[in-house]
Every structure is written in structure tokens, then in C-alpha cells.
XYZ file of C-alpha atoms in Angstrom:
429
model
C 26.784 -30.980 20.921
C 29.348 -31.407 18.198
C 31.591 -28.479 19.013
C 33.468 -28.365 15.766
C 33.507 -24.894 14.239
C 34.354 -24.235 10.632
C 35.670 -20.748 10.023
C 34.311 -19.786 6.648
C 36.507 -18.192 4.073
C 34.490 -15.032 3.648
C 34.560 -13.642 0.164
C 31.694 -11.399 -0.666
C 30.777 -10.063 -4.061
C 29.449 -6.546 -4.386
C 25.711 -6.264 -4.832
C 26.292 -3.410 -7.234
C 28.148 -5.744 -9.554
C 27.532 -9.289 -10.699
C 27.914 -11.797 -7.874
C 30.478 -14.386 -8.833
C 31.009 -17.929 -7.728
C 33.708 -17.847 -5.068
C 33.729 -21.481 -4.107
C 34.974 -24.643 -5.718
C 31.624 -26.225 -4.811
C 29.994 -25.271 -8.057
C 26.785 -27.154 -7.291
C 26.560 -26.170 -3.658
C 26.652 -29.828 -2.649
C 27.929 -31.025 0.702
C 30.807 -33.392 1.181
C 28.963 -36.288 2.823
C 27.952 -39.568 1.263
C 24.887 -39.255 -0.952
C 22.501 -41.974 -1.974
C 22.816 -42.866 -5.635
C 20.144 -44.037 -8.065
C 20.773 -47.658 -7.197
C 20.108 -47.105 -3.506
C 16.806 -48.169 -2.014
C 16.708 -44.923 -0.064
C 16.312 -42.662 -3.081
C 13.191 -41.316 -1.341
C 14.210 -40.194 2.122
C 11.756 -39.930 4.997
C 13.124 -37.277 7.348
C 11.763 -34.668 9.753
C 14.432 -32.285 8.463
C 16.940 -30.090 10.260
C 16.885 -26.879 12.273
C 19.488 -24.168 11.803
C 19.962 -22.437 15.175
C 21.836 -19.204 15.856
C 23.842 -18.968 19.089
C 24.645 -15.321 19.755
C 27.109 -16.210 22.521
C 29.426 -17.926 20.042
C 28.166 -16.088 16.931
C 27.627 -19.437 15.254
C 24.949 -21.399 13.421
C 24.423 -24.988 14.532
C 22.600 -27.564 12.407
C 20.346 -29.850 14.452
C 19.152 -33.147 12.980
C 15.523 -33.678 14.005
C 15.598 -37.427 13.370
C 18.478 -38.216 15.740
C 18.117 -35.104 17.970
C 21.848 -34.504 17.560
C 23.819 -31.486 16.404
C 25.703 -32.154 13.196
C 27.991 -29.162 12.760
C 28.516 -25.571 13.897
C 29.658 -22.723 11.686
C 31.102 -19.462 12.962
C 29.756 -16.238 11.489
C 32.289 -13.402 11.689
C 30.478 -10.337 12.956
C 27.428 -9.628 15.052
C 23.797 -10.684 15.300
C 22.345 -12.787 12.473
C 18.762 -13.437 11.418
C 18.040 -16.818 9.853
C 15.701 -17.593 6.975
C 15.161 -20.569 4.672
C 15.897 -20.478 0.959
C 12.823 -20.919 -1.287
C 13.246 -24.699 -1.585
C 14.352 -25.013 2.045
C 17.819 -26.399 1.295
C 19.909 -23.461 2.528
C 19.904 -21.328 5.644
C 20.114 -17.651 4.703
C 22.027 -15.787 7.431
C 21.572 -12.026 7.242
C 23.902 -9.827 9.306
C 22.529 -6.343 8.768
C 25.120 -4.468 10.832
C 27.963 -6.326 9.110
C 26.593 -5.886 5.564
C 26.756 -9.635 4.937
C 24.505 -12.419 3.693
C 25.818 -15.956 3.877
C 24.449 -19.406 3.076
C 24.670 -22.745 4.864
C 23.775 -25.966 3.052
C 21.570 -28.181 5.230
C 22.657 -31.243 3.247
C 19.041 -32.193 2.474
C 17.857 -31.636 -1.078
C 16.085 -33.210 -4.060
C 17.294 -33.487 -7.650
C 15.190 -34.086 -10.737
C 16.611 -37.160 -12.499
C 14.126 -36.873 -15.397
C 12.314 -40.145 -14.719
C 12.207 -39.653 -10.940
C 12.989 -37.249 -8.125
C 15.978 -38.265 -6.033
C 16.509 -37.203 -2.408
C 19.925 -36.643 -0.856
C 21.066 -36.519 2.766
C 24.583 -35.155 3.225
C 26.679 -33.296 5.761
C 25.919 -29.600 6.335
C 28.349 -27.206 4.704
C 28.960 -23.482 4.841
C 29.328 -22.041 1.342
C 32.067 -19.615 0.408
C 29.520 -17.862 -1.786
C 27.851 -14.862 -0.186
C 26.422 -11.418 -0.812
C 27.552 -8.031 0.426
C 25.769 -4.715 0.416
C 24.794 -1.948 2.782
C 22.323 -3.036 5.470
C 20.649 -6.200 4.151
C 17.361 -6.229 6.051
C 14.294 -7.801 4.473
C 14.152 -11.259 2.933
C 11.058 -12.802 1.352
C 10.262 -15.678 -0.988
C 7.648 -16.479 -3.604
C 7.658 -19.861 -5.349
C 11.242 -20.656 -6.403
C 12.810 -17.220 -5.861
C 13.905 -15.315 -2.796
C 14.661 -11.596 -2.608
C 17.164 -9.838 -0.347
C 16.505 -6.120 0.098
C 19.485 -3.963 1.078
C 18.187 -0.824 2.819
C 21.476 1.079 2.310
C 21.805 4.583 3.801
C 21.853 8.268 2.883
C 23.980 8.748 -0.208
C 23.906 5.012 -1.018
C 20.899 3.670 -2.975
C 19.039 0.538 -1.944
C 19.629 -2.620 -3.955
C 17.668 -5.809 -4.567
C 19.115 -9.260 -5.207
C 16.977 -12.120 -6.556
C 18.136 -15.718 -6.287
C 16.879 -19.305 -6.215
C 18.245 -22.449 -4.583
C 19.961 -23.417 -7.823
C 21.501 -19.924 -7.970
C 22.881 -20.299 -4.459
C 24.397 -23.672 -5.305
C 25.979 -22.286 -8.487
C 27.156 -19.053 -6.844
C 25.158 -16.764 -9.127
C 22.009 -14.651 -8.866
C 18.895 -14.350 -11.013
C 19.132 -10.574 -11.071
C 20.220 -7.413 -9.260
C 18.637 -3.992 -9.341
C 19.977 -0.724 -7.946
C 17.221 1.694 -6.963
C 17.231 5.484 -7.066
C 17.217 6.097 -3.330
C 17.828 4.447 0.019
C 14.847 3.196 2.040
C 13.633 0.640 4.561
C 11.952 -1.271 1.788
C 10.896 -4.650 0.485
C 10.411 -6.534 -2.769
C 8.756 -9.625 -4.195
C 9.590 -11.482 -7.426
C 6.523 -13.005 -9.130
C 6.283 -14.408 -12.672
C 9.413 -12.601 -13.910
C 8.100 -9.360 -12.421
C 9.781 -7.534 -9.577
C 7.432 -5.595 -7.317
C 9.594 -3.225 -5.299
C 9.110 -0.245 -3.005
C 9.849 3.353 -4.036
C 10.750 6.370 -1.903
C 10.936 9.758 -3.548
C 13.968 11.828 -2.585
C 11.625 14.561 -1.335
C 10.549 12.282 1.541
C 13.036 13.118 4.287
C 11.061 12.638 7.508
C 11.161 8.830 7.218
C 13.094 6.108 5.441
C 9.865 4.191 4.785
C 8.779 4.141 1.121
C 5.451 5.431 -0.145
C 4.810 3.645 -3.453
C 5.282 0.429 -5.434
C 7.062 -0.020 -8.763
C 6.931 -2.994 -11.130
C 9.823 -4.160 -13.309
C 10.065 -6.993 -15.816
C 13.222 -9.109 -15.956
C 14.520 -10.704 -19.160
C 18.063 -11.881 -19.931
C 19.344 -10.219 -16.769
C 17.948 -6.800 -17.713
C 15.270 -5.012 -15.672
C 12.732 -2.868 -17.513
C 10.550 -0.405 -15.652
C 6.866 -1.093 -16.377
C 4.883 0.964 -13.920
C 4.894 3.036 -10.768
C 1.482 2.474 -9.197
C -0.705 5.537 -8.730
C -2.179 4.078 -5.557
C -0.189 5.617 -2.704
C 1.114 3.498 0.173
C 2.636 5.927 2.650
C 4.784 4.561 5.482
C 4.921 1.233 3.658
C 6.077 -1.738 5.727
C 5.378 -5.451 5.412
C 4.366 -7.595 2.442
C 3.089 -11.083 1.665
C 1.732 -12.977 -1.335
C -0.353 -16.013 -2.212
C -1.466 -17.482 -5.539
C -3.717 -14.571 -6.455
C -2.558 -11.400 -4.754
C 0.353 -9.426 -3.354
C -0.274 -7.261 -0.291
C 1.710 -4.333 1.157
C 1.047 -2.699 4.521
C 0.491 1.081 4.402
C 0.037 3.711 7.062
C -3.614 4.138 6.106
C -4.539 0.676 4.862
C -3.354 -2.236 2.738
C -2.426 -2.113 -0.948
C -3.544 -5.224 -2.862
C -2.047 -6.097 -6.263
C -4.022 -8.632 -8.301
C -1.638 -11.255 -9.693
C -4.317 -12.921 -11.846
C -5.235 -10.012 -14.129
C -3.294 -8.523 -17.010
C -1.361 -5.462 -15.942
C -1.447 -6.503 -12.272
C -3.923 -3.823 -11.145
C -3.841 -2.458 -7.586
C -6.572 -1.669 -5.071
C -6.282 0.217 -1.785
C -8.117 -1.145 1.266
C -8.664 1.490 3.957
C -8.038 0.720 7.617
C -11.223 -0.394 9.405
C -12.917 1.624 12.132
C -12.230 -1.273 14.518
C -8.467 -0.773 14.246
C -6.959 0.887 17.319
C -5.874 4.505 16.968
C -2.275 5.233 15.993
C -1.776 1.709 14.620
C -1.467 0.345 11.101
C -0.806 -2.976 9.375
C 2.974 -3.329 9.493
C 3.338 -7.110 9.115
C 1.549 -9.458 6.712
C 1.314 -13.244 6.418
C 0.050 -15.338 3.507
C -0.043 -18.913 2.233
C -0.544 -20.153 -1.312
C -3.369 -22.465 -0.213
C -5.258 -19.702 1.619
C -7.262 -16.986 -0.109
C -7.178 -14.608 2.851
C -4.183 -12.553 4.000
C -3.366 -11.904 7.657
C -2.399 -8.386 8.743
C -0.933 -7.449 12.126
C -1.673 -3.952 13.447
C -0.246 -3.367 16.900
C -1.959 -5.796 19.289
C -4.603 -6.757 16.714
C -4.476 -9.495 14.079
C -6.892 -9.193 11.148
C -7.970 -11.661 8.492
C -8.110 -9.590 5.299
C -10.699 -10.705 2.740
C -10.517 -8.176 -0.142
C -13.912 -8.877 -1.740
C -15.963 -9.572 1.378
C -18.565 -7.307 2.945
C -16.352 -7.187 6.036
C -12.827 -6.859 4.641
C -10.992 -6.780 7.987
C -12.057 -9.510 10.450
C -10.215 -9.530 13.776
C -8.972 -12.813 15.236
C -9.877 -13.263 18.927
C -6.892 -13.118 21.273
C -6.448 -12.193 24.973
C -6.087 -8.417 25.312
C -3.553 -8.670 28.142
C -1.137 -10.908 26.207
C 1.463 -9.750 23.677
C 2.009 -11.753 20.498
C 5.594 -12.908 19.956
C 5.293 -15.211 16.919
C 2.636 -16.172 14.374
C 2.121 -17.690 10.950
C 0.750 -20.653 8.975
C 1.600 -24.335 9.219
C 2.808 -26.261 6.169
C -0.573 -26.803 4.508
C -2.143 -23.502 5.504
C -4.967 -25.269 7.349
C -3.801 -23.913 10.728
C -2.799 -20.417 11.796
C -0.843 -20.077 15.039
C -0.139 -17.232 17.457
C 2.251 -17.629 20.396
C 1.754 -15.216 23.291
C 4.360 -13.917 25.725
C 2.622 -16.024 28.401
C 3.862 -19.162 26.611
C 0.396 -20.138 25.339
C 0.015 -21.283 21.740
C -3.265 -20.309 20.075
C -4.318 -22.333 17.033
C -6.992 -21.328 14.512
C -8.635 -23.803 12.148
C -8.427 -21.957 8.821
C -10.621 -24.482 7.023
C -13.355 -24.148 9.667
C -13.693 -20.390 9.127
C -10.700 -19.645 11.350
C -12.309 -21.169 14.448
C -10.040 -20.894 17.533
C -8.963 -24.056 19.337
C -8.124 -24.457 23.018
C -4.785 -22.689 23.781
C -1.856 -24.926 24.759
C 1.080 -24.115 27.065
C 4.252 -24.708 25.020
C 6.841 -22.295 26.480
C 7.806 -20.370 29.587
C 6.379 -16.889 30.020
C 8.616 -14.086 28.803
C 10.181 -11.762 31.387
C 11.656 -8.331 30.766
C 15.189 -9.710 30.397
C 14.216 -12.833 28.467
C 14.537 -13.508 24.767
C 11.184 -14.024 23.084
C 10.490 -17.636 22.096
C 10.557 -18.508 18.399
C 8.152 -20.674 16.384
C 8.905 -22.142 12.958
C 6.718 -24.547 10.956
C 8.025 -27.776 9.530
C 8.098 -27.951 5.755
C 7.674 -31.729 5.820
C 4.694 -32.394 8.095
C 2.149 -30.849 10.446
C 4.629 -29.828 13.105
C 5.586 -26.552 14.763
C 8.948 -26.169 16.491
C 9.024 -23.804 19.458
C 12.330 -22.487 20.787
C 11.627 -21.972 24.491
C 12.241 -18.691 26.281
C 15.603 -19.789 27.685
C 16.762 -20.805 24.205
C 17.905 -24.204 25.454
C 14.896 -26.359 24.639
C 12.840 -27.063 21.523
C 9.245 -28.205 21.839
C 7.713 -30.066 18.898
C 3.972 -29.432 18.601
C 1.282 -30.996 16.418
C -0.036 -27.990 14.498
C -3.489 -29.547 14.046
C -4.483 -30.184 17.667
C -1.708 -28.568 19.722
C -0.419 -31.832 21.191
C 3.174 -31.666 22.420
C 4.954 -34.455 20.551
C 8.393 -34.260 22.170
C 11.031 -31.936 23.569
C 14.670 -31.630 22.545
C 17.209 -30.223 24.990
C 20.157 -28.206 23.682
C 23.542 -27.781 25.340
C 23.801 -24.202 24.107
C 21.487 -21.201 24.085
C 19.899 -20.276 20.747
C 18.050 -17.075 19.889
C 16.897 -17.696 16.304
C 16.148 -20.689 14.110
C 14.715 -21.831 10.787
C 13.561 -25.184 9.416
C 15.375 -26.796 6.474
C 14.856 -30.033 4.618
C 12.877 -31.929 1.999
C 9.860 -29.692 1.845
C 6.439 -30.646 0.534
C 5.815 -26.951 -0.127
C 8.080 -23.895 -0.048
C 5.369 -21.254 -0.294
C 4.798 -20.310 3.356
C 6.061 -16.788 3.784
C 5.807 -13.492 5.564
């Protein structure tokens, strides 16, 4: 492993104020050699890169999937970090909730629009000086070209929402910021210049979970309140969106907002009788190419089809196995669930979610082990599985479950995300 560490110059702008560009890298570009318009390689064929978090050294290492080599490591001052991909998959978004920090690492892989053609670039990874600060950044989600960071905050400090795109990150600016009226363990999604964001009334004191959804419009940097939905969503947690709808998990069901109709009307779907007692949908998954939404309620995973006779349809899965990771592959034609026994279950979405034969892709998870991690490639039909020991990555064909190759690491990782030249940036949860 390349053991070079670059200590970032941490300068964080306040979320309550405008976030300013703190770096001389005004375009967010890396320092490596880029291909120019005269180069034959203007279109780059690459499997991409994995950003891996090593909690032992509190660093993020960029792994090149083409050469199976580590390119650079970047130290993150502070504690545990969760990694996400920016909407266009160029930047790793490192969220350190306990340290009130959000930082960005440039993968070095990106595409520019040169008017008459799209031009790919492959450069060295780089940690940006630009970052965000705010109290308890927790939830991150993306829809089309925008990502949203939700800062939970705490009693006496209101939650805040920051919206930004890949071009924003490179320029050191944000699309918009909104300070809410109360703190909460909330979430938000930015769709068509509308911000859908959770609301918790100050009278709710027994939980920090919100109970309603608000909608704001954004124009010229100014948010305008449009509506607080009448449909209640108590104990709200989890959200996902596709081309037609936005879904939020509630204590007693799922709230669906129609993104295709004027006024974005909402409908409440009640929990089915088949759902286990004392559970609720708390995590949701969606894909822009898939009409259905997937909801996770305890040990059960449901396909949610809003207009069907049977709205909640449970996916088959062994009752004695716990789920540790799940989601869609790049095209949305496969849904995967990894169990704590190391078996990967694939479902053919196109063939009415038919289950395929499970495949062993990781070690079983013991009480002291870190759960394995699965992330989909944004470039092809591949899933990358970080094994239980955190020292091996297994590349799996997401269509048939074939193990393509393994990559051994000389450090132990606990989290990862895929970055690169993505065919689609709309897989989300």
C-alpha cells in the first residue's frame, strides 16, 4: 500500500452561513496529468476506484480497481467516518458525525462537457480543503445531480440542510442551505428545485424523530415554504426516490409523494398485516429504472407497489439469517441482500423479483466482527464486497453471482464507496 498520508488543512465553513471556497483548487481538479482533447484516450475505460476507510489510522485510502493498487491515503482528523459518493460519483463524501465535519476527497476520475463531446479525465486523488461544518451531520442522500447533507443538531440548536452538486463541491460553494425550526433525526431530498424535508414540532419531546414532511421551493438561493403535508408520518425514518415517487418510512406505514403530478400530492400506505409486530419500515431503497420501492422492516424486506392489489410483497429470505447489506446494482435489474452468514442473495427484478441461487462471498460474521460491506459499481454490473475481516475485497458479477476476482488489502477497512466514471448516478438509499 502507498503509505503516504496527506494531512488536510481543515477549514470548515459554518452551515448557518454561506459556505465559502477555502481552497486554491477552484475547480476541484486533482494535480495529476490529464488527457487533453488531442489525446486518443479522451474516452477512458476504467473499473473506477474504491474509497476505503481505515479506522485504525483514521484515514481514507483510494484503491484503483484497474491496477489493484492503492493510490493515496488521506488522514481524517477526528473519529469514525461514514463514506458516501457524490451525485456524479467523482467525490467521496466523508461524514464524521461526532466531529461535526463533512469533507470531500476527489477520486481523480471525472467527465467534462466540451460542447461537441464529453471528455474523461483520470488524475491523482486529492483531498479538498473545502468542507462543511455543523452539529451532527448524519444523513446523506442524492437525487439526480444534487446531494443533501442533513445535520441533526441537538436541543437548543436547530437542524440544518445543505444541498450541493459535484460542480458545487469542485467550486467550493453550495446550491442552498436551510435552517429548520427545531432539531431532529431527520432527512431531506432535493427534487426539481423542491426540497422535501422532515419536520418535528417542538411539542414532540419523547423522540427526536420527526412526524411530518414540508416542501420548499428554491430560487436564487432563497427557500420559500410551499406546504406542510397533512398526511402524518410519525417516527419518520428512511427515505428513497425514483423517477415518479418519493417515499418516507413512518411508524405506521409509508408516506408516498407523487413527483409526477402538480402539487406533489401525498398518499399514506398502511403497514400490512404480514409485517411482524413492533416493527416498521425504517430503511428504503429505490432506483430510477425501477417502479417499485423496497422497504426494510426489522428482519423483513418488502417490495412496495403503491397501486397494486398487494401493496407490500415480502422478498423470500432465510429466517435464521440477519441482513447486513442490500440494494440495487447499477441498472436496477438486480437487487442484492448479503446475510451475516456470508451468503449473497440476488433477485432478478426484471423477472418479477425472482430469487437466484445464493452465493458464498464473505466469511460469516461473529459477535466481535465488523459486518461486511457491499457497494455496487457505477460503471458495470459488478458488486464489491468488503469481507468480514476488512482485508479483502471480492468482486462479484451482479447478474449471476459469479466471483470475478479478489483483491487483498494490506490494511483493515471498515467502510467503502465506489467512485468513478458512472453510467448512472441515481442509485440511492
